[in-house]
JSON list of C-alpha atoms in Angstrom, two decimals:
[
{"chain": "Z", "resi": 1, "resn": "MET", "atom": "CA", "xyz": [-7.72, 3.47, 1.99]},
{"chain": "Z", "resi": 2, "resn": "PRO", "atom": "CA", "xyz": [-7.03, 7.39, 2.04]},
{"chain": "Z", "resi": 3, "resn": "THR", "atom": "CA", "xyz": [-3.45, 8.66, 1.47]},
{"chain": "Z", "resi": 4, "resn": "ILE", "atom": "CA", "xyz": [-2.27, 11.08, 4.39]},
{"chain": "Z", "resi": 5, "resn": "GLY", "atom": "CA", "xyz": [0.69, 12.24, 2.19]},
{"chain": "Z", "resi": 6, "resn": "ALA", "atom": "CA", "xyz": [1.38, 11.90, -1.29]},
{"chain": "Z", "resi": 7, "resn": "VAL", "atom": "CA", "xyz": [4.20, 13.49, -3.24]},
{"chain": "Z", "resi": 8, "resn": "GLN", "atom": "CA", "xyz": [4.03, 13.14, -6.95]},
{"chain": "Z", "resi": 9, "resn": "PRO", "atom": "CA", "xyz": [7.16, 14.85, -8.51]},
{"chain": "Z", "resi": 10, "resn": "TYR", "atom": "CA", "xyz": [8.11, 14.75, -12.13]},
{"chain": "Z", "resi": 11, "resn": "LEU", "atom": "CA", "xyz": [11.54, 14.91, -13.52]},
{"chain": "Z", "resi": 12, "resn": "ARG", "atom": "CA", "xyz": [13.21, 15.01, -16.94]},
{"chain": "Z", "resi": 13, "resn": "THR", "atom": "CA", "xyz": [16.71, 14.07, -17.38]},
{"chain": "Z", "resi": 14, "resn": "THR", "atom": "CA", "xyz": [17.21, 16.30, -20.30]},
{"chain": "Z", "resi": 15, "resn": "ALA", "atom": "CA", "xyz": [19.53, 19.06, -19.15]},
{"chain": "Z", "resi": 16, "resn": "LEU", "atom": "CA", "xyz": [19.15, 22.71, -20.40]},
{"chain": "Z", "resi": 17, "resn": "ARG", "atom": "CA", "xyz": [21.96, 24.93, -21.48]},
{"chain": "Z", "resi": 18, "resn": "GLN", "atom": "CA", "xyz": [21.49, 28.55, -22.83]},
{"chain": "Z", "resi": 19, "resn": "GLY", "atom": "CA", "xyz": [18.03, 27.84, -23.92]},
{"chain": "Z", "resi": 20, "resn": "LYS", "atom": "CA", "xyz": [18.94, 24.44, -25.80]},
{"chain": "Z", "resi": 21, "resn": "ALA", "atom": "CA", "xyz": [18.39, 20.87, -24.66]},
{"chain": "Z", "resi": 22, "resn": "TRP", "atom": "CA", "xyz": [21.21, 18.43, -24.50]},
{"chain": "Z", "resi": 23, "resn": "LEU", "atom": "CA", "xyz": [21.16, 14.88, -26.01]},
{"chain": "Z", "resi": 24, "resn": "GLN", "atom": "CA", "xyz": [18.00, 15.72, -28.08]},
{"chain": "Z", "resi": 25, "resn": "THR", "atom": "CA", "xyz": [19.72, 14.61, -31.54]},
{"chain": "Z", "resi": 26, "resn": "GLY", "atom": "CA", "xyz": [22.32, 12.02, -32.60]},
{"chain": "Z", "resi": 27, "resn": "LEU", "atom": "CA", "xyz": [22.73, 8.26, -31.67]},
{"chain": "Z", "resi": 28, "resn": "LEU", "atom": "CA", "xyz": [23.34, 9.11, -27.77]},
{"chain": "Z", "resi": 29, "resn": "GLN", "atom": "CA", "xyz": [19.76, 10.82, -27.31]},
{"chain": "Z", "resi": 30, "resn": "HIS", "atom": "CA", "xyz": [18.25, 7.30, -27.93]},
{"chain": "Z", "resi": 31, "resn": "PHE", "atom": "CA", "xyz": [19.89, 5.68, -24.79]},
{"chain": "Z", "resi": 32, "resn": "VAL", "atom": "CA", "xyz": [20.76, 8.56, -22.46]},
{"chain": "Z", "resi": 33, "resn": "GLY", "atom": "CA", "xyz": [18.65, 11.33, -23.07]},
{"chain": "Z", "resi": 34, "resn": "GLY", "atom": "CA", "xyz": [14.83, 11.92, -22.69]},
{"chain": "Z", "resi": 35, "resn": "TRP", "atom": "CA", "xyz": [14.20, 9.70, -19.62]},
{"chain": "Z", "resi": 36, "resn": "GLN", "atom": "CA", "xyz": [11.45, 10.64, -17.54]},
{"chain": "Z", "resi": 37, "resn": "LEU", "atom": "CA", "xyz": [11.31, 9.57, -13.68]},
{"chain": "Z", "resi": 38, "resn": "SER", "atom": "CA", "xyz": [8.38, 9.91, -11.22]},
{"chain": "Z", "resi": 39, "resn": "TRP", "atom": "CA", "xyz": [7.40, 8.78, -8.00]},
{"chain": "Z", "resi": 40, "resn": "VAL", "atom": "CA", "xyz": [4.59, 8.47, -5.21]},
{"chain": "Z", "resi": 41, "resn": "TYR", "atom": "CA", "xyz": [5.19, 8.07, -1.59]},
{"chain": "Z", "resi": 42, "resn": "GLU", "atom": "CA", "xyz": [2.29, 7.15, 0.58]},
{"chain": "Z", "resi": 43, "resn": "TYR", "atom": "CA", "xyz": [2.17, 7.35, 4.30]},
{"chain": "Z", "resi": 44, "resn": "GLN", "atom": "CA", "xyz": [-0.56, 6.65, 6.84]},
{"chain": "Z", "resi": 45, "resn": "SER", "atom": "CA", "xyz": [-0.54, 6.34, 10.61]},
{"chain": "Z", "resi": 46, "resn": "GLY", "atom": "CA", "xyz": [-1.63, 2.77, 12.19]},
{"chain": "Z", "resi": 47, "resn": "GLN", "atom": "CA", "xyz": [-5.42, 2.27, 12.54]},
{"chain": "Z", "resi": 48, "resn": "ALA", "atom": "CA", "xyz": [-6.81, 1.29, 16.06]},
{"chain": "Z", "resi": 49, "resn": "VAL", "atom": "CA", "xyz": [-6.97, -2.21, 16.76]},
{"chain": "Z", "resi": 50, "resn": "ASP", "atom": "CA", "xyz": [-10.36, -4.29, 16.92]},
{"chain": "Z", "resi": 51, "resn": "TRP", "atom": "CA", "xyz": [-10.90, -6.30, 19.90]},
{"chain": "Z", "resi": 52, "resn": "GLY", "atom": "CA", "xyz": [-13.62, -8.89, 20.61]},
{"chain": "Z", "resi": 53, "resn": "ASN", "atom": "CA", "xyz": [-15.49, -9.19, 23.79]},
{"chain": "Z", "resi": 54, "resn": "VAL", "atom": "CA", "xyz": [-12.92, -10.37, 26.38]},
{"chain": "Z", "resi": 55, "resn": "PHE", "atom": "CA", "xyz": [-12.52, -10.44, 30.05]},
{"chain": "Z", "resi": 56, "resn": "TYR", "atom": "CA", "xyz": [-9.62, -8.06, 30.99]},
{"chain": "Z", "resi": 57, "resn": "TYR", "atom": "CA", "xyz": [-8.49, -7.73, 34.79]},
{"chain": "Z", "resi": 58, "resn": "GLY", "atom": "CA", "xyz": [-6.94, -4.72, 35.77]},
{"chain": "Z", "resi": 59, "resn": "ASP", "atom": "CA", "xyz": [-6.88, -0.87, 35.15]},
{"chain": "Z", "resi": 60, "resn": "LEU", "atom": "CA", "xyz": [-7.62, 0.11, 31.51]},
{"chain": "Z", "resi": 61, "resn": "ALA", "atom": "CA", "xyz": [-5.55, 3.36, 31.94]},
{"chain": "Z", "resi": 62, "resn": "ASN", "atom": "CA", "xyz": [-2.53, 1.11, 32.53]},
{"chain": "Z", "resi": 63, "resn": "LEU", "atom": "CA", "xyz": [-3.10, -1.09, 29.32]},
{"chain": "Z", "resi": 64, "resn": "GLY", "atom": "CA", "xyz": [-0.67, 0.56, 27.06]},
{"chain": "Z", "resi": 65, "resn": "ASN", "atom": "CA", "xyz": [2.21, -0.03, 29.43]},
{"chain": "Z", "resi": 66, "resn": "LEU", "atom": "CA", "xyz": [0.97, -3.64, 30.14]},
{"chain": "Z", "resi": 67, "resn": "LEU", "atom": "CA", "xyz": [0.97, -4.32, 26.18]},
{"chain": "Z", "resi": 68, "resn": "ASN", "atom": "CA", "xyz": [4.95, -3.50, 26.39]},
{"chain": "Z", "resi": 69, "resn": "HIS", "atom": "CA", "xyz": [4.98, -3.11, 22.60]},
{"chain": "Z", "resi": 70, "resn": "ASP", "atom": "CA", "xyz": [8.57, -1.72, 22.37]},
{"chain": "Z", "resi": 71, "resn": "GLN", "atom": "CA", "xyz": [10.30, -4.43, 24.38]},
{"chain": "Z", "resi": 72, "resn": "ALA", "atom": "CA", "xyz": [8.25, -7.35, 22.78]},
{"chain": "Z", "resi": 73, "resn": "HIS", "atom": "CA", "xyz": [8.47, -6.13, 19.34]},
{"chain": "Z", "resi": 74, "resn": "SER", "atom": "CA", "xyz": [12.31, -5.64, 19.80]},
{"chain": "Z", "resi": 75, "resn": "ARG", "atom": "CA", "xyz": [12.65, -9.27, 20.43]},
{"chain": "Z", "resi": 76, "resn": "ASP", "atom": "CA", "xyz": [10.76, -10.68, 17.75]},
{"chain": "Z", "resi": 77, "resn": "ILE", "atom": "CA", "xyz": [9.15, -8.11, 14.58]},
{"chain": "Z", "resi": 78, "resn": "HIS", "atom": "CA", "xyz": [6.07, -10.13, 14.53]},
{"chain": "Z", "resi": 79, "resn": "THR", "atom": "CA", "xyz": [5.05, -9.69, 17.98]},
{"chain": "Z", "resi": 80, "resn": "TRP", "atom": "CA", "xyz": [3.16, -6.56, 18.35]},
{"chain": "Z", "resi": 81, "resn": "PHE", "atom": "CA", "xyz": [2.67, -6.77, 21.98]},
{"chain": "Z", "resi": 82, "resn": "ASP", "atom": "CA", "xyz": [3.41, -9.02, 25.00]},
{"chain": "Z", "resi": 83, "resn": "PRO", "atom": "CA", "xyz": [1.27, -12.34, 24.84]},
{"chain": "Z", "resi": 84, "resn": "ASN", "atom": "CA", "xyz": [2.14, -13.24, 28.06]},
{"chain": "Z", "resi": 85, "resn": "ILE", "atom": "CA", "xyz": [-0.51, -10.93, 29.51]},
{"chain": "Z", "resi": 86, "resn": "ALA", "atom": "CA", "xyz": [-3.23, -13.66, 28.97]},
{"chain": "Z", "resi": 87, "resn": "PHE", "atom": "CA", "xyz": [-3.88, -16.24, 32.00]},
{"chain": "Z", "resi": 88, "resn": "ARG", "atom": "CA", "xyz": [-4.14, -19.75, 30.72]},
{"chain": "Z", "resi": 89, "resn": "GLY", "atom": "CA", "xyz": [-3.35, -21.45, 33.80]},
{"chain": "Z", "resi": 90, "resn": "SER", "atom": "CA", "xyz": [-5.94, -23.32, 36.01]},
{"chain": "Z", "resi": 91, "resn": "GLY", "atom": "CA", "xyz": [-7.78, -22.45, 39.00]},
{"chain": "Z", "resi": 92, "resn": "SER", "atom": "CA", "xyz": [-8.62, -19.15, 40.05]},
{"chain": "Z", "resi": 93, "resn": "ILE", "atom": "CA", "xyz": [-6.88, -15.70, 38.62]},
{"chain": "Z", "resi": 94, "resn": "PRO", "atom": "CA", "xyz": [-3.85, -15.05, 40.76]},
{"chain": "Z", "resi": 95, "resn": "GLN", "atom": "CA", "xyz": [-4.04, -12.03, 43.20]},
{"chain": "Z", "resi": 96, "resn": "GLY", "atom": "CA", "xyz": [-2.90, -8.98, 41.63]},
{"chain": "Z", "resi": 97, "resn": "PHE", "atom": "CA", "xyz": [-2.65, -10.56, 37.87]},
{"chain": "Z", "resi": 98, "resn": "GLN", "atom": "CA", "xyz": [-3.42, -7.76, 35.10]},
{"chain": "Z", "resi": 99, "resn": "GLY", "atom": "CA", "xyz": [-4.09, -9.09, 31.79]},
{"chain": "Z", "resi": 100, "resn": "PHE", "atom": "CA", "xyz": [-6.61, -11.00, 29.61]},
{"chain": "Z", "resi": 101, "resn": "GLU", "atom": "CA", "xyz": [-8.34, -14.35, 30.48]},
{"chain": "Z", "resi": 102, "resn": "GLY", "atom": "CA", "xyz": [-6.81, -16.38, 28.14]},
{"chain": "Z", "resi": 103, "resn": "ARG", "atom": "CA", "xyz": [-8.82, -19.90, 28.84]},
{"chain": "Z", "resi": 104, "resn": "ALA", "atom": "CA", "xyz": [-11.36, -20.53, 26.18]},
{"chain": "Z", "resi": 105, "resn": "ALA", "atom": "CA", "xyz": [-14.08, -21.91, 28.43]},
{"chain": "Z", "resi": 106, "resn": "MET", "atom": "CA", "xyz": [-13.97, -18.82, 30.40]},
{"chain": "Z", "resi": 107, "resn": "GLN", "atom": "CA", "xyz": [-14.63, -16.45, 27.61]},
{"chain": "Z", "resi": 108, "resn": "PRO", "atom": "CA", "xyz": [-17.90, -14.26, 27.82]},
{"chain": "Z", "resi": 109, "resn": "GLY", "atom": "CA", "xyz": [-21.00, -15.85, 26.16]},
{"chain": "Z", "resi": 110, "resn": "GLN", "atom": "CA", "xyz": [-22.18, -14.94, 22.76]},
{"chain": "Z", "resi": 111, "resn": "PHE", "atom": "CA", "xyz": [-25.19, -12.86, 23.95]},
{"chain": "Z", "resi": 112, "resn": "GLN", "atom": "CA", "xyz": [-23.31, -11.55, 26.94]},
{"chain": "Z", "resi": 113, "resn": "THR", "atom": "CA", "xyz": [-23.00, -7.59, 27.08]},
{"chain": "Z", "resi": 114, "resn": "ARG", "atom": "CA", "xyz": [-19.66, -6.24, 26.05]},
{"chain": "Z", "resi": 115, "resn": "THR", "atom": "CA", "xyz": [-17.35, -5.59, 28.82]},
{"chain": "Z", "resi": 116, "resn": "PHE", "atom": "CA", "xyz": [-14.24, -4.41, 26.95]},
{"chain": "Z", "resi": 117, "resn": "PRO", "atom": "CA", "xyz": [-14.22, -1.62, 24.50]},
{"chain": "Z", "resi": 118, "resn": "SER", "atom": "CA", "xyz": [-13.92, -2.50, 20.81]},
{"chain": "Z", "resi": 119, "resn": "ARG", "atom": "CA", "xyz": [-11.23, -0.09, 20.06]},
{"chain": "Z", "resi": 120, "resn": "LEU", "atom": "CA", "xyz": [-8.34, 1.13, 22.20]},
{"chain": "Z", "resi": 121, "resn": "ASP", "atom": "CA", "xyz": [-6.06, 4.19, 21.38]},
{"chain": "Z", "resi": 122, "resn": "SER", "atom": "CA", "xyz": [-3.36, 2.48, 23.96]},
{"chain": "Z", "resi": 123, "resn": "ARG", "atom": "CA", "xyz": [-1.73, 0.45, 20.83]},
{"chain": "Z", "resi": 124, "resn": "ARG", "atom": "CA", "xyz": [-2.51, 0.95, 17.17]},
{"chain": "Z", "resi": 125, "resn": "ALA", "atom": "CA", "xyz": [-1.73, -1.37, 14.03]},
{"chain": "Z", "resi": 126, "resn": "ASP", "atom": "CA", "xyz": [1.58, -0.58, 12.03]},
{"chain": "Z", "resi": 127, "resn": "GLY", "atom": "CA", "xyz": [1.32, 2.21, 9.77]},
{"chain": "Z", "resi": 128, "resn": "TYR", "atom": "CA", "xyz": [1.40, 2.15, 5.99]},
{"chain": "Z", "resi": 129, "resn": "ARG", "atom": "CA", "xyz": [4.44, 3.41, 4.26]},
{"chain": "Z", "resi": 130, "resn": "ASN", "atom": "CA", "xyz": [5.29, 2.94, 0.67]},
{"chain": "Z", "resi": 131, "resn": "TRP", "atom": "CA", "xyz": [7.31, 3.93, -2.56]},
{"chain": "Z", "resi": 132, "resn": "ASP", "atom": "CA", "xyz": [6.09, 3.60, -5.94]},
{"chain": "Z", "resi": 133, "resn": "VAL", "atom": "CA", "xyz": [8.60, 4.71, -8.73]},
{"chain": "Z", "resi": 134, "resn": "LYS", "atom": "CA", "xyz": [8.30, 5.06, -12.58]},
{"chain": "Z", "resi": 135, "resn": "VAL", "atom": "CA", "xyz": [10.70, 5.08, -15.36]},
{"chain": "Z", "resi": 136, "resn": "LEU", "atom": "CA", "xyz": [9.98, 5.84, -18.57]},
{"chain": "Z", "resi": 137, "resn": "LYS", "atom": "CA", "xyz": [11.53, 6.35, -22.15]},
{"chain": "Z", "resi": 138, "resn": "LYS", "atom": "CA", "xyz": [10.37, 7.15, -25.42]},
{"chain": "Z", "resi": 139, "resn": "PHE", "atom": "CA", "xyz": [12.14, 6.23, -28.82]},
{"chain": "Z", "resi": 140, "resn": "GLN", "atom": "CA", "xyz": [11.34, 7.87, -32.15]},
{"chain": "Z", "resi": 141, "resn": "ILE", "atom": "CA", "xyz": [11.78, 5.23, -34.73]},
{"chain": "Z", "resi": 142, "resn": "THR", "atom": "CA", "xyz": [10.47, 6.87, -37.79]},
{"chain": "Z", "resi": 143, "resn": "GLU", "atom": "CA", "xyz": [8.49, 9.95, -38.54]},
{"chain": "Z", "resi": 144, "resn": "HIS", "atom": "CA", "xyz": [5.35, 7.68, -37.58]},
{"chain": "Z", "resi": 145, "resn": "LEU", "atom": "CA", "xyz": [6.33, 5.11, -35.68]},
{"chain": "Z", "resi": 146, "resn": "ARG", "atom": "CA", "xyz": [7.28, 5.62, -32.07]},
{"chain": "Z", "resi": 147, "resn": "THR", "atom": "CA", "xyz": [7.77, 3.08, -28.80]},
{"chain": "Z", "resi": 148, "resn": "THR", "atom": "CA", "xyz": [7.68, 3.69, -25.29]},
{"chain": "Z", "resi": 149, "resn": "LEU", "atom": "CA", "xyz": [9.46, 1.45, -22.69]},
{"chain": "Z", "resi": 150, "resn": "SER", "atom": "CA", "xyz": [8.37, 1.92, -18.87]},
{"chain": "Z", "resi": 151, "resn": "ALA", "atom": "CA", "xyz": [9.25, 0.18, -15.70]},
{"chain": "Z", "resi": 152, "resn": "ASP", "atom": "CA", "xyz": [7.07, 0.16, -12.77]},
{"chain": "Z", "resi": 153, "resn": "LEU", "atom": "CA", "xyz": [8.67, -0.30, -9.31]},
{"chain": "Z", "resi": 154, "resn": "LEU", "atom": "CA", "xyz": [5.95, -0.85, -6.96]},
{"chain": "Z", "resi": 155, "resn": "ASN", "atom": "CA", "xyz": [7.14, -0.82, -3.05]},
{"chain": "Z", "resi": 156, "resn": "LEU", "atom": "CA", "xyz": [10.67, -0.03, -4.40]},
{"chain": "Z", "resi": 157, "resn": "THR", "atom": "CA", "xyz": [12.15, -0.39, -1.04]},
{"chain": "Z", "resi": 158, "resn": "ASN", "atom": "CA", "xyz": [10.61, -3.76, -0.47]},
{"chain": "Z", "resi": 159, "resn": "HIS", "atom": "CA", "xyz": [9.18, -2.40, 2.83]},
{"chain": "Z", "resi": 160, "resn": "THR", "atom": "CA", "xyz": [6.92, -4.90, 4.78]},
{"chain": "Z", "resi": 161, "resn": "ASN", "atom": "CA", "xyz": [3.93, -3.30, 5.93]},
{"chain": "Z", "resi": 162, "resn": "PHE", "atom": "CA", "xyz": [2.15, -5.36, 8.98]},
{"chain": "Z", "resi": 163, "resn": "ASP", "atom": "CA", "xyz": [-1.61, -5.96, 9.22]},
{"chain": "Z", "resi": 164, "resn": "LEU", "atom": "CA", "xyz": [-3.28, -5.91, 12.26]},
{"chain": "Z", "resi": 165, "resn": "PRO", "atom": "CA", "xyz": [-2.12, -8.25, 15.35]},
{"chain": "Z", "resi": 166, "resn": "ASN", "atom": "CA", "xyz": [-4.06, -11.17, 16.80]},
{"chain": "Z", "resi": 167, "resn": "THR", "atom": "CA", "xyz": [-6.48, -9.73, 19.83]},
{"chain": "Z", "resi": 168, "resn": "ASP", "atom": "CA", "xyz": [-7.96, -13.20, 20.75]},
{"chain": "Z", "resi": 169, "resn": "PRO", "atom": "CA", "xyz": [-6.39, -14.06, 24.12]},
{"chain": "Z", "resi": 170, "resn": "THR", "atom": "CA", "xyz": [-7.21, -17.72, 23.46]},
{"chain": "Z", "resi": 171, "resn": "SER", "atom": "CA", "xyz": [-5.37, -18.04, 20.28]},
{"chain": "Z", "resi": 172, "resn": "ALA", "atom": "CA", "xyz": [-1.50, -19.15, 20.56]},
{"chain": "Z", "resi": 173, "resn": "ASN", "atom": "CA", "xyz": [-0.79, -16.22, 17.77]},
{"chain": "Z", "resi": 174, "resn": "PHE", "atom": "CA", "xyz": [-2.49, -13.57, 20.47]},
{"chain": "Z", "resi": 175, "resn": "GLY", "atom": "CA", "xyz": [-0.45, -10.61, 20.20]},
{"chain": "Z", "resi": 176, "resn": "LYS", "atom": "CA", "xyz": [1.57, -11.64, 16.92]},
{"chain": "Z", "resi": 177, "resn": "VAL", "atom": "CA", "xyz": [1.04, -10.28, 13.42]},
{"chain": "Z", "resi": 178, "resn": "THR", "atom": "CA", "xyz": [0.72, -13.12, 10.86]},
{"chain": "Z", "resi": 179, "resn": "ALA", "atom": "CA", "xyz": [0.23, -11.14, 7.68]},
{"chain": "Z", "resi": 180, "resn": "GLN", "atom": "CA", "xyz": [0.87, -8.08, 5.74]},
{"chain": "Z", "resi": 181, "resn": "ILE", "atom": "CA", "xyz": [-1.24, -5.20, 4.13]},
{"chain": "Z", "resi": 182, "resn": "ALA", "atom": "CA", "xyz": [0.40, -4.88, 1.05]},
{"chain": "Z", "resi": 183, "resn": "PRO", "atom": "CA", "xyz": [2.46, -6.95, -1.72]},
{"chain": "Z", "resi": 184, "resn": "SER", "atom": "CA", "xyz": [6.15, -7.05, -1.53]},
{"chain": "Z", "resi": 185, "resn": "ARG", "atom": "CA", "xyz": [8.09, -5.18, -4.25]},
{"chain": "Z", "resi": 186, "resn": "VAL", "atom": "CA", "xyz": [6.60, -5.72, -7.76]},
{"chain": "Z", "resi": 187, "resn": "ILE", "atom": "CA", "xyz": [8.33, -4.96, -11.03]},
{"chain": "Z", "resi": 188, "resn": "GLN", "atom": "CA", "xyz": [6.37, -4.31, -14.23]},
{"chain": "Z", "resi": 189, "resn": "LEU", "atom": "CA", "xyz": [8.00, -3.73, -17.48]},
{"chain": "Z", "resi": 190, "resn": "ASN", "atom": "CA", "xyz": [5.64, -1.97, -20.16]},
{"chain": "Z", "resi": 191, "resn": "PHE", "atom": "CA", "xyz": [6.40, -1.71, -23.79]},
{"chain": "Z", "resi": 192, "resn": "ARG", "atom": "CA", "xyz": [4.27, 0.30, -26.40]},
{"chain": "Z", "resi": 193, "resn": "ILE", "atom": "CA", "xyz": [4.01, 0.74, -30.02]},
{"chain": "Z", "resi": 194, "resn": "ASP", "atom": "CA", "xyz": [2.38, 4.15, -31.73]},
{"chain": "Z", "resi": 195, "resn": "PHE", "atom": "CA", "xyz": [2.31, 4.32, -35.31]}
]
């Protein structure tokens, strides 16, 4: 997955004053000085949603309005677009109906020519946003013995990055997102001894 924007800054908490570093010696240096902090921020725009070969009744130019993402998503964060635009009733399609054929028996055959585009730009999946942070501290025990303690905070803000929504109009989950594309917050502690 390519990263569109990434920032990798590096900071040291050791302050400088008149050309000399603070907290480089003494007891406080072991606890307060010498900490290192680095982070990476990733951002990606949402990918185009894949669609199967489905029957759609209406004007494709109006599909973005019909999907009604903003209103449907504000009622339920797992709903990516309005699931009620699939017709699941009996009999013929009502006059003026715009939406998808939602009855399983009325779907295109396996070898039927595709009638619906495989991807649309009118509704894209959720984007990807993530902060990873690393905190590191080295401890000099003796001249030849040094330890390093670090913590990796992956997905620091515990932000949920949603996977693609279900685009099968015959499914009960049509229009819903049922998975995420990255793990929740992960904290890793690392300890290393150099001698």
